[in-house]
Amino acid sequence: MDNNIDNNLNRDEQNKINLDSSKKMEQKSNLKCLKNKKTKDLIALTIIVSVLFGGLFGFIGGQVANQELLKSIKNKDIISGDEQSGAEEGSKKAPNEEASLADLKTEESAVMKVVEQSSHSVVSIIVTKDVPKLNSFFEEQFFSDPFFNPFGMPDSRQKESNEPNIEKKEIGGGTGFLVSEDGYIMTNRHVVKDSQAEYTVVMNNGDKIKADVIARDTLMDLAVLKINTDKKLVAVKLGDSDKIRVGQTVVAIGNSLGEFRNTVSKGIISGLKRDVKAGDRLTGQTEALDGVIQTDAAINLGNSGGPLFDLDGNVIGMNVAMAYGAENVGFAIPIKDAISVYQSVKEHGRIVRPFLGVRYIILNEAIAKTNNLPVDYGVLILGGGSRGELAVIPGSPANKAGLVENDIILEFDKVKLTDENNLSKLIQKKNVGDEVELKILSKGEEKKVKVTLEENKEVASE
């Protein structure tokens, strides 16, 4: 029994110890939880404060950054993505850009070389003429007009003075270029058209030399002059106008506007084989220019007759006309046509041209349909409206070959005649004495005849 009491006492004590131990553990656990709660609260508070201050400072920083960005935009251009990447790459240029710059520099150097080597062969042509003095003209009108001089008062001033009533004045100008070392110069006919005027050539170094007009071409706007001097002359280099291409760079040198000697303009060939009508705004006269070169290089009244160079320094054309009312539209005669005239003058002392001796109209589909003709190409031999405008010139090569009015020439030396292959152009490519074959449609039958071209003495030159 005592043992049972002791055991019970021990059990009670043990339970008490366990209870105390449990309370202590619970207190520790509560304390730990309290500490954890305080830590969590502190962390939450820290996060809230950080967010608040972060937002505040972020807002302030954003405003400052925006202000700086606005200032930057105001002071600088906006850079595109391509430019930005280019800026990041530094000063490197794309290969294509470097090639383009190199091409430009090469072209620029070529133009300067052409000017340097060729300017001494380009001349200014000054046109002078004896004209009445302005004051003498009005005095004559006054004293000879009975309205102003009803009493017939004598012109005492004119009697007292022995001075002539005329004076030599400069009335025009243009450009030319030396085609030989012995002084032959080529220019436009309209530059030297006045047979009563005097012509002076001004060299690149300023020397003035009297010039004689050797020939004026009545078919093309060409003329040949001659100067005599002891000084050495240098001729231009002649190119081949048959080999030029559209888009090719060209250089025009001339007496721009009749005032500025050897002015240079650059352009490209805009077109080939143009047929245009050139007119004189003062006289109203017009003429046809066939097969000319179109260029956007500046052509004006002053540099008419001047050379058109390629970048190798070869003359490939002669400046002849500009289109009024249009910018950058000028025309030049192919040098091949111009040189044939010079060579004729050099050999014969005049312009010698072959001719066939027929008057004609060029056929096309519309003309053929209207006149019920069997073909829509070739040329129809036809007289003019007046008696003097004969279809076939008596004694001409065509007359000798038996051609008559209403015959149709279909081919010239096996070349089909069309608007582009004009009979006149084909004849001018031949020489006097050349024998050519014509394909003729006469009274419904085709036949071939041989014709020997002769010199056109009436209209070749003045």
Coordinates of N, CA and C in Angstrom, one line a residue, residues 11 45 53 113 116 134 186 326 362 364 449 462:
R11 N 3.9 9.8 -9.5 CA 3.2 10.1 -10.7 C 2.7 11.5 -10.7
L45 N 6.4 46.8 -43.2 CA 6.5 48.3 -43.1 C 7.6 48.8 -44.0
F53 N 8.6 55.7 -51.0 CA 9.8 56.5 -51.4 C 10.3 56.2 -52.8
K113 N 39.7 68.3 -116.5 CA 40.8 67.9 -117.5 C 40.3 68.3 -118.9
E116 N 40.6 72.1 -119.1 CA 42.0 72.5 -119.2 C 42.7 72.3 -120.5
L134 N 23.3 107.0 -133.5 CA 22.0 107.2 -133.0 C 21.5 108.7 -133.1
M186 N 35.0 76.2 -137.1 CA 33.6 75.8 -137.4 C 32.7 76.5 -136.4
A326 N 11.5 76.1 -122.2 CA 11.8 74.8 -121.5 C 13.2 74.9 -120.9
I362 N 7.0 62.1 -147.9 CA 7.3 60.9 -147.3 C 5.9 60.2 -147.0
N364 N 3.2 57.5 -145.5 CA 2.9 56.7 -144.3 C 1.6 56.1 -144.4
V449 N 16.9 50.8 -160.5 CA 17.7 51.7 -161.4 C 19.0 52.1 -160.7
E462 N 26.7 79.3 -149.5 CA 26.7 80.7 -149.9 C 28.1 81.2 -149.9

